[in-house]
Short mmCIF file of C-alpha atoms in Angstrom, two decimals:
data_model
loop_
_atom_site.label_atom_id
_atom_site.label_comp_id
_atom_site.label_asym_id
_atom_site.label_seq_id
_atom_site.Cartn_x
_atom_site.Cartn_y
_atom_site.Cartn_z
CA MET A 24 0.00 0.00 0.00
CA VAL A 25 1.39 3.40 -1.00
CA LYS A 26 1.57 5.79 1.93
CA HIS A 27 1.69 9.57 1.85
CA ALA A 28 5.28 10.74 2.31
CA VAL A 29 7.34 13.92 2.24
CA GLU A 30 10.96 14.59 1.46
CA ALA A 31 12.50 16.26 4.50
CA ASN A 32 15.73 18.22 4.12
CA PHE A 33 18.19 17.98 7.01
CA ASP A 34 20.72 20.78 6.68
CA GLY A 35 24.05 20.80 8.44
CA LEU A 36 24.38 23.68 10.87
CA VAL A 37 27.72 25.33 10.10
CA GLY A 38 30.19 24.83 12.96
CA PRO A 39 32.11 27.46 14.95
CA THR A 40 35.44 26.47 13.33
CA HIS A 41 34.35 27.16 9.74
CA ASN A 42 37.61 28.09 8.02
CA TYR A 43 39.37 28.00 4.66
CA ALA A 44 42.23 25.52 4.95
CA GLY A 45 42.05 24.27 1.34
CA LEU A 46 41.94 20.63 2.42
CA SER A 47 40.02 19.16 -0.51
CA TRP A 48 42.18 18.35 -3.54
CA GLY A 49 39.83 18.05 -6.51
CA ASN A 50 37.46 20.70 -5.15
CA VAL A 51 38.40 23.81 -7.11
CA ALA A 52 36.64 26.31 -4.83
CA SER A 53 38.17 24.81 -1.70
CA LYS A 54 41.71 25.08 -3.04
CA SER A 55 41.29 28.52 -4.60
CA ASN A 56 40.23 30.12 -1.29
CA GLU A 57 42.92 28.47 0.83
CA SER A 58 44.08 30.65 3.77
CA ALA A 59 41.38 33.28 3.27
CA VAL A 60 39.79 34.70 6.41
CA SER A 61 36.43 33.08 7.13
CA ASN A 62 33.39 34.34 9.02
CA PRO A 63 31.85 31.42 10.96
CA LYS A 64 29.00 33.55 12.31
CA GLU A 65 27.98 34.75 8.86
CA ALA A 66 28.26 31.21 7.48
CA ALA A 67 25.97 29.75 10.16
CA LEU A 68 23.43 32.55 9.78
CA GLN A 69 23.42 32.16 5.98
CA GLY A 70 22.70 28.46 6.39
CA LEU A 71 19.94 29.10 8.89
CA ALA A 72 18.41 31.75 6.62
CA LYS A 73 18.20 29.22 3.78
CA MET A 74 16.59 26.66 6.09
CA LYS A 75 14.09 29.24 7.36
CA ALA A 76 13.16 30.38 3.85
CA LEU A 77 12.37 26.81 2.81
CA ALA A 78 10.52 26.03 6.05
CA ASP A 79 8.42 29.15 5.48
CA ARG A 80 7.52 27.76 2.05
CA GLY A 81 6.09 24.65 3.72
CA PHE A 82 9.01 22.26 3.26
CA VAL A 83 9.86 19.93 6.14
CA GLN A 84 13.22 21.25 7.31
CA GLY A 85 15.45 19.53 9.84
CA ILE A 86 18.86 20.26 11.33
CA LEU A 87 21.95 18.13 11.81
CA PRO A 88 24.43 19.47 14.39
CA PRO A 89 28.07 20.37 13.75
CA HIS A 90 30.81 18.22 15.24
CA GLU A 91 33.35 18.93 17.96
CA ARG A 92 36.34 20.64 16.36
CA PRO A 93 39.28 20.71 16.85
CA HIS A 94 38.85 16.99 17.52
CA ILE A 95 41.23 16.27 20.37
CA PRO A 96 40.58 12.48 20.45
CA THR A 97 41.92 12.21 16.89
CA LEU A 98 45.07 14.14 17.83
CA ARG A 99 45.56 11.88 20.87
CA GLY A 100 45.18 8.88 18.58
CA LEU A 101 47.99 10.31 16.44
CA GLY A 102 50.38 10.44 19.41
CA PHE A 103 49.93 13.94 20.81
CA GLU A 104 49.93 13.91 24.61
CA GLY A 105 49.22 16.10 27.60
CA SER A 106 46.52 18.64 28.28
CA ASP A 107 44.22 19.81 25.52
CA GLN A 108 46.16 23.08 25.40
CA LYS A 109 49.51 21.29 25.01
CA ILE A 110 48.11 19.04 22.32
CA LEU A 111 46.92 22.06 20.33
CA GLU A 112 50.27 23.83 20.78
CA ASP A 113 52.30 20.79 19.72
CA ALA A 114 50.06 20.05 16.74
CA ALA A 115 50.29 23.67 15.57
CA LYS A 116 54.11 23.55 15.76
CA GLN A 117 54.71 20.06 14.40
CA CYS A 118 51.80 19.37 12.03
CA PRO A 119 49.71 22.47 11.28
CA THR A 120 48.07 20.74 8.33
CA ILE A 121 46.84 17.93 10.59
CA LEU A 122 45.52 20.49 13.08
CA ALA A 123 43.65 22.19 10.24
CA ALA A 124 42.20 18.83 9.19
CA VAL A 125 40.86 17.96 12.66
CA SER A 126 39.43 21.49 12.90
CA SER A 127 37.45 21.41 9.65
CA ALA A 128 33.77 22.33 9.79
CA SER A 129 33.08 20.13 6.76
CA THR A 130 30.24 18.33 8.52
CA MET A 131 28.08 21.27 7.36
CA TRP A 132 27.82 19.47 4.01
CA THR A 133 25.34 16.83 5.09
CA ALA A 134 24.83 15.57 1.55
CA ASN A 135 27.95 13.62 2.49
CA ALA A 136 26.66 12.55 5.90
CA ALA A 137 24.97 9.33 4.80
CA THR A 138 23.04 7.43 2.17
CA VAL A 139 19.34 7.09 2.98
CA SER A 140 16.87 4.64 1.43
CA PRO A 141 13.14 5.24 2.04
CA SER A 142 10.93 2.46 3.36
CA ALA A 143 9.02 2.26 0.06
CA ASP A 144 12.19 0.85 -1.58
CA THR A 145 13.63 -1.42 1.12
CA LYS A 146 12.97 -5.11 1.72
CA ASP A 147 11.99 -4.72 5.40
CA ARG A 148 9.99 -1.50 4.79
CA ARG A 149 12.14 0.56 7.14
CA VAL A 150 14.14 3.71 6.39
CA HIS A 151 17.81 2.71 6.16
CA PHE A 152 20.82 4.92 7.00
CA THR A 153 24.51 4.29 6.30
CA PRO A 154 26.93 7.05 7.35
CA ALA A 155 29.54 7.76 4.68
CA ASN A 156 33.10 6.74 5.50
CA LEU A 157 34.48 9.66 3.43
CA SER A 158 37.78 7.80 3.27
CA ALA A 159 39.14 9.89 0.39
CA LYS A 160 39.94 12.82 2.70
CA PHE A 161 41.41 12.52 6.19
CA HIS A 162 39.57 15.55 7.54
CA ARG A 163 36.24 14.01 6.56
CA SER A 164 37.06 10.38 7.41
CA ILE A 165 36.72 11.18 11.13
CA GLU A 166 33.07 12.28 10.79
CA HIS A 167 31.07 9.06 10.51
CA VAL A 168 31.14 8.06 14.19
CA VAL A 169 29.42 11.21 15.48
CA THR A 170 27.23 11.40 12.37
CA GLY A 171 26.00 7.92 13.22
CA ARG A 172 25.27 8.92 16.80
CA ALA A 173 23.31 11.97 15.68
CA LEU A 174 21.25 9.99 13.17
CA LYS A 175 20.49 7.29 15.74
CA SER A 176 19.40 9.95 18.23
CA ILE A 177 17.06 11.58 15.70
CA PHE A 178 15.75 8.37 14.11
CA ALA A 179 15.71 6.12 17.17
CA ASP A 180 12.66 3.91 16.73
CA ASP A 181 13.81 0.49 15.48
CA ALA A 182 10.32 -0.25 14.21
CA TYR A 183 10.75 2.42 11.54
CA PHE A 184 14.50 3.04 11.16
CA ALA A 185 17.54 0.84 10.51
CA HIS A 186 21.12 2.04 11.03
CA HIS A 187 24.29 0.55 9.56
CA PRO A 188 27.91 1.34 10.40
CA ALA A 189 30.04 3.05 7.77
CA LEU A 190 31.71 0.82 5.19
CA PRO A 191 35.38 -0.20 5.73
CA SER A 192 37.48 2.97 5.57
CA VAL A 193 39.69 1.98 2.65
CA SER A 194 39.87 3.29 -0.90
CA HIS A 195 38.19 0.18 -2.35
CA PHE A 196 34.99 1.10 -0.50
CA GLY A 197 35.23 4.87 -0.68
CA ASP A 198 31.77 6.26 0.03
CA GLU A 199 30.73 9.91 -0.14
CA GLY A 200 27.09 9.47 0.83
CA ALA A 201 24.11 11.10 -0.82
CA ALA A 202 26.32 13.45 -2.86
CA ASN A 203 26.57 10.50 -5.26
CA HIS A 204 23.04 9.18 -4.76
CA THR A 205 19.66 10.47 -5.84
CA ARG A 206 16.18 8.96 -5.95
CA LEU A 207 13.64 9.18 -8.74
CA CYS A 208 9.97 8.31 -8.27
CA GLY A 209 6.37 9.19 -9.10
CA GLY A 210 5.37 10.23 -5.58
CA TYR A 211 7.67 10.19 -2.56
CA GLY A 212 5.64 7.42 -0.95
CA GLU A 213 5.74 5.23 -4.05
CA PRO A 214 8.50 2.70 -4.78
CA GLY A 215 11.33 4.54 -6.52
CA VAL A 216 14.62 4.11 -8.34
CA GLU A 217 17.80 4.90 -6.43
CA LEU A 218 20.58 6.13 -8.69
CA PHE A 219 24.06 5.37 -7.33
CA VAL A 220 26.81 7.22 -9.21
CA TYR A 221 30.42 6.06 -8.85
CA GLY A 222 33.74 7.38 -10.09
CA GLN A 223 35.71 4.18 -10.47
CA VAL A 224 35.64 0.40 -10.18
CA ALA A 225 38.12 -0.29 -7.39
CA PHE A 226 38.83 -3.93 -8.18
CA ASN A 227 39.34 -3.38 -11.91
CA GLU A 228 42.40 -1.35 -12.77
CA GLN A 229 41.53 -1.49 -16.47
CA ALA A 230 38.18 0.26 -16.00
CA PRO A 231 37.82 3.94 -16.99
CA ALA A 232 38.97 6.36 -14.27
CA PRO A 233 39.95 10.03 -13.95
CA LYS A 234 43.58 10.94 -14.58
CA LYS A 235 43.99 14.20 -12.65
CA PHE A 236 41.70 14.20 -9.62
CA PRO A 237 40.70 11.24 -7.45
CA ALA A 238 37.43 9.39 -7.86
CA ARG A 239 35.95 9.37 -4.36
CA GLN A 240 33.07 6.91 -4.83
CA THR A 241 33.54 3.31 -5.92
CA LEU A 242 31.11 0.94 -7.56
CA GLU A 243 31.87 -1.57 -4.81
CA ALA A 244 30.79 0.89 -2.09
CA SER A 245 27.55 1.73 -3.88
CA GLN A 246 26.71 -1.94 -4.37
CA ALA A 247 27.45 -2.70 -0.71
CA ILE A 248 25.07 0.04 0.46
CA ALA A 249 22.34 -1.23 -1.85
CA ARG A 250 22.74 -4.68 -0.30
CA LEU A 251 22.76 -3.34 3.26
CA HIS A 252 19.60 -1.36 2.57
CA GLY A 253 17.78 -4.34 1.11
CA LEU A 254 17.34 -2.85 -2.36
CA SER A 255 16.41 -5.22 -5.15
CA ASP A 256 17.53 -4.74 -8.74
CA ALA A 257 14.17 -3.11 -9.40
CA HIS A 258 15.09 -0.23 -7.08
CA ALA A 259 18.77 0.41 -7.92
CA VAL A 260 20.74 1.75 -10.90
CA PHE A 261 24.53 2.03 -10.87
CA ALA A 262 26.03 4.60 -13.21
CA GLN A 263 29.61 5.70 -13.75
CA GLN A 264 30.42 9.38 -13.59
CA ASN A 265 32.27 10.75 -16.59
CA PRO A 266 36.00 10.70 -15.69
CA GLU A 267 36.53 13.87 -17.73
CA ALA A 268 34.01 15.66 -15.50
CA ILE A 269 35.86 14.57 -12.35
CA ASP A 270 39.09 15.94 -13.84
CA ALA A 271 37.24 19.22 -14.54
CA GLY A 272 36.48 19.61 -10.82
CA VAL A 273 33.24 17.61 -10.50
CA PHE A 274 34.34 15.77 -7.37
CA HIS A 275 30.79 14.57 -6.55
CA ASN A 276 27.89 13.75 -8.85
CA ASP A 277 25.76 16.44 -7.18
CA VAL A 278 28.04 19.04 -8.78
CA ILE A 279 26.79 17.96 -12.21
CA ALA A 280 23.35 16.38 -11.70
CA VAL A 281 20.36 16.56 -9.35
CA GLY A 282 17.13 14.60 -9.32
CA ASN A 283 13.72 15.00 -7.72
CA GLY A 284 10.50 13.11 -8.29
CA ASN A 285 10.45 12.01 -11.92
CA THR A 286 12.94 14.67 -13.05
CA LEU A 287 16.68 14.29 -13.62
CA PHE A 288 18.47 17.60 -14.25
CA TYR A 289 21.97 16.96 -15.54
CA HIS A 290 24.86 18.17 -17.70
CA ASP A 291 25.77 16.31 -20.87
CA MET A 292 29.16 15.45 -19.33
CA ALA A 293 27.64 13.91 -16.20
CA PHE A 294 27.68 10.21 -17.10
CA LEU A 295 30.10 7.94 -18.94
CA ASP A 296 27.22 6.22 -20.76
CA GLU A 297 24.31 8.67 -20.65
CA GLN A 298 21.87 6.67 -22.75
CA LYS A 299 22.31 3.48 -20.71
CA VAL A 300 21.72 5.42 -17.50
CA LEU A 301 18.47 6.86 -18.84
CA ASP A 302 17.35 3.49 -20.22
CA ASP A 303 18.08 1.74 -16.91
CA ILE A 304 16.10 4.33 -14.95
CA ARG A 305 13.15 4.22 -17.35
CA ALA A 306 13.04 0.43 -17.21
CA ARG A 307 12.57 0.59 -13.43
CA LEU A 308 10.43 3.70 -13.09
CA LYS A 309 7.13 1.87 -13.34
CA GLY A 310 4.05 3.90 -14.19
CA THR A 311 5.98 7.19 -14.30
CA GLU A 312 7.65 8.92 -17.23
CA LEU A 313 11.20 10.12 -16.61
CA GLN A 314 11.65 13.83 -17.35
CA ALA A 315 15.30 14.11 -18.44
CA VAL A 316 16.40 17.77 -18.50
CA LYS A 317 19.82 17.86 -20.14
CA VAL A 318 22.05 20.93 -20.21
CA SER A 319 24.47 20.89 -23.13
CA SER A 320 28.09 21.99 -23.02
CA ALA A 321 27.22 24.54 -25.70
CA GLU A 322 24.69 26.15 -23.35
CA VAL A 323 26.79 25.89 -20.18
CA PRO A 324 30.44 24.86 -20.50
CA ILE A 325 31.58 22.43 -17.81
CA GLN A 326 33.88 25.09 -16.32
CA ASP A 327 30.89 27.41 -15.84
CA ALA A 328 28.83 24.63 -14.28
CA VAL A 329 31.60 24.03 -11.75
CA ALA A 330 32.21 27.72 -11.07
CA SER A 331 28.53 28.47 -10.49
CA TYR A 332 27.47 25.17 -8.89
CA LEU A 333 24.38 25.22 -11.10
CA PHE A 334 23.65 21.56 -10.41
CA ASN A 335 24.54 21.72 -6.71
CA SER A 336 21.10 23.21 -6.23
CA GLN A 337 17.99 21.95 -4.50
CA LEU A 338 15.22 20.73 -6.77
CA LEU A 339 11.96 21.04 -4.85
CA ASN A 340 8.27 20.42 -5.49
CA THR A 341 5.91 23.39 -5.35
CA PRO A 342 2.20 23.66 -6.24
CA ASP A 343 3.22 25.31 -9.53
CA GLY A 344 5.96 22.90 -10.60
CA MET A 345 9.52 22.36 -9.46
CA MET A 346 11.68 25.11 -8.03
CA LEU A 347 15.45 25.15 -8.41
CA ALA A 348 17.11 26.72 -5.35
CA VAL A 349 20.47 27.97 -6.65
CA PRO A 350 23.48 29.73 -5.08
CA GLY A 351 23.92 33.42 -5.87
CA GLU A 352 26.97 32.58 -7.99
CA CYS A 353 24.61 31.25 -10.67
CA ARG A 354 23.59 34.83 -11.45
CA GLU A 355 27.24 35.90 -11.65
CA VAL A 356 28.17 33.50 -14.48
CA LYS A 357 26.65 34.77 -17.74
CA SER A 358 26.06 31.44 -19.48
CA VAL A 359 24.39 29.99 -16.39
CA SER A 360 22.22 33.03 -15.73
CA ASN A 361 21.06 33.05 -19.36
CA TYR A 362 20.32 29.33 -19.23
CA LEU A 363 18.23 29.68 -16.05
CA ASP A 364 16.11 32.38 -17.69
CA GLN A 365 15.48 30.08 -20.66
CA LEU A 366 14.82 27.08 -18.39
CA VAL A 367 11.84 28.57 -16.58
CA GLN A 368 10.32 29.64 -19.91
CA SER A 369 10.85 26.27 -21.58
CA GLY A 370 7.61 24.63 -20.46
CA GLY A 371 9.48 21.83 -18.70
CA PRO A 372 9.11 20.52 -15.14
CA ILE A 373 11.33 23.24 -13.62
CA THR A 374 9.18 26.35 -13.47
CA ALA A 375 10.95 28.63 -11.00
CA VAL A 376 14.43 29.60 -9.83
CA GLU A 377 15.16 31.02 -6.40
CA VAL A 378 18.56 32.42 -5.41
CA PHE A 379 20.15 31.85 -1.99
CA ASP A 380 23.21 33.51 -0.51
CA VAL A 381 25.47 30.75 0.81
CA LYS A 382 28.72 32.45 -0.16
CA GLN A 383 30.65 31.34 2.95
CA SER A 384 29.89 27.71 2.09
CA MET A 385 30.49 28.22 -1.63
CA ARG A 386 34.00 29.56 -1.00
CA ASN A 387 34.81 26.22 0.58
CA GLY A 388 33.24 24.25 -2.25
CA GLY A 389 29.67 23.53 -1.17
CA GLY A 390 26.40 24.89 -2.50
CA PRO A 391 22.76 24.53 -1.39
CA ALA A 392 22.60 20.83 -2.27
CA CYS A 393 25.79 20.06 -0.33
CA LEU A 394 24.20 21.55 2.79
CA ARG A 395 21.27 19.12 2.96
CA LEU A 396 20.58 15.42 3.45
CA ARG A 397 17.28 14.29 1.96
CA VAL A 398 15.20 11.85 4.00
CA VAL A 399 11.88 10.61 2.61
CA LEU A 400 9.46 9.88 5.47
CA ASN A 401 5.88 8.71 5.44
CA ASP A 402 3.48 10.19 7.98
CA ASP A 403 4.14 7.47 10.59
CA GLU A 404 7.91 7.81 10.24
CA LEU A 405 7.78 11.59 10.45
CA LYS A 406 5.80 11.27 13.66
CA ALA A 407 8.20 8.63 15.05
CA MET A 408 11.39 10.69 14.57
CA HIS A 409 12.71 13.13 17.18
CA GLN A 410 10.79 16.38 16.67
CA GLY A 411 13.32 18.66 18.37
CA VAL A 412 15.46 19.03 15.23
CA LEU A 413 12.62 20.19 12.97
CA LEU A 414 12.84 23.89 12.27
CA THR A 415 10.08 26.09 13.65
CA ASP A 416 9.94 29.86 14.04
CA ALA A 417 10.80 29.46 17.73
CA LEU A 418 13.74 27.15 17.05
CA TYR A 419 15.05 29.45 14.32
CA GLU A 420 15.03 32.41 16.73
CA ARG A 421 16.72 30.33 19.42
CA LEU A 422 19.42 29.11 17.05
CA THR A 423 20.19 32.56 15.65
CA THR A 424 20.57 33.82 19.22
CA TRP A 425 22.82 30.84 19.95
CA VAL A 426 25.02 31.54 16.91
CA ASN A 427 25.34 35.22 17.75
CA ALA A 428 26.36 34.33 21.30
CA HIS A 429 28.97 31.69 20.50
CA TYR A 430 30.46 32.21 17.03
CA ARG A 431 33.36 34.41 15.99
CA ASP A 432 33.15 36.98 13.20
CA GLN A 433 36.57 36.04 11.86
CA LEU A 434 38.70 32.93 11.88
CA THR A 435 42.14 32.33 10.40
CA ARG A 436 44.14 29.15 10.18
CA GLU A 437 46.34 30.38 13.04
CA ASP A 438 43.30 30.71 15.32
CA LEU A 439 42.79 26.94 15.28
CA ALA A 440 45.55 26.51 17.90
CA ASP A 441 43.81 28.89 20.32
CA PRO A 442 42.72 26.81 23.36
CA MET A 443 39.98 29.36 23.99
CA LEU A 444 38.42 28.38 20.64
CA LEU A 445 38.14 24.76 21.79
CA ASP A 446 36.47 25.89 25.01
CA GLU A 447 34.08 28.09 23.04
CA VAL A 448 33.17 25.20 20.73
CA ARG A 449 32.51 22.75 23.56
CA LYS A 450 30.41 25.23 25.49
CA ALA A 451 28.39 26.01 22.36
CA LEU A 452 27.83 22.37 21.40
CA ASP A 453 26.89 21.36 24.92
CA GLU A 454 24.22 24.03 24.83
CA LEU A 455 23.14 23.01 21.32
CA THR A 456 22.48 19.38 22.22
CA GLY A 457 20.20 20.72 24.95
CA ILE A 458 18.39 23.02 22.52
CA LEU A 459 17.88 20.20 20.01
CA GLY A 460 17.24 17.53 22.66
CA LEU A 461 19.81 15.13 21.23
CA GLY A 462 21.39 13.89 24.45
CA SER A 463 25.14 13.25 24.67
CA ILE A 464 26.57 12.64 21.20
CA TYR A 465 30.01 14.28 21.44
CA ASP A 466 33.16 12.67 22.79
CA PHE A 467 33.64 15.41 25.38
CA GLN A 468 30.13 14.70 26.70
CA LEU A 469 30.63 10.94 27.05
#
């Protein structure tokens, strides 16, 4: 029986250590803004403003909390000893790059937090979660433990939700979460098709692969998650990302394609075998016609797509058609801006474009789609989840007050060694778990 369902967006709240350390090789924006001065307060408020705007439009909007950073347990595990202050001092002197890595606020990009399969697709009819191991980058590989705790706290009822540990943290099973996964369907509560996009086949050295930048998602990881989630062949399609796109700076599939409902919005360089991908989706999308909206390289060159993050946008249902929520940079790149004007006049499924200012996130390589994890929930599941993380007017006001009280206006790489910053972060996060009602999820709380 098909149940009514909604697609809830769970955005990552930007953490107090938001900074530009240029840690992500293959992410052009991240590297190009290395060592710039960041504004954590502005970044968090920009993210909250986007959440509030969508909640005001009637979308179910949730929040995932930032992580404890700098992460002292990781530094201890790497051999640094003594008090927290001494550990920070020694790390700053001996390994400043490692200190920057364990201070990253990259958990804001919750598209990488996990892969989620709705109950309409899974064998046991529960919503399944697998935190991403993010093994391609050290600074992100330390996230999955606390991400798992947060997800289990929010989606705690075993009758409705199933949680899996992250895949083995090795390159063969590199997993970047929902940034390489999208779901196509008729209605959210109907059985759908989950599109897993991978960059390389780990156990086949002869298979196509990028030459310049690393492929972060493997076919083997995607297949493992599909098995863990109880997805049959009727609910899963595996597609290889175009290696040339990865080498052009498309480090995740959500930088070159986004899907919603029966619509796939993508660039002509997105997939290695575009026609097979479309055929495989159509063969499984029973009773629903796939709306394939392709953007050609002639309309938007791949470099412009990467610079503007056109496809790293949220594609959302509205009463009048689908709305594309884009970063402000899309109006700063001429080819993209012109294309968007033509798109809404084309008579296709995307009928509106709305611009959001997420510049602080964009400078580090993440647009609106990076900032959210999509979780399809039927009415019973929505009721069963923890309600304290769903954005309301009252929670928005409380969180903006919390950000203004605890976040700095400026942060440089040198500030990461300041022991006062660690104290500020822990005090803020301890208060946040109380505000959101999450219990003790951080190492310093356990």
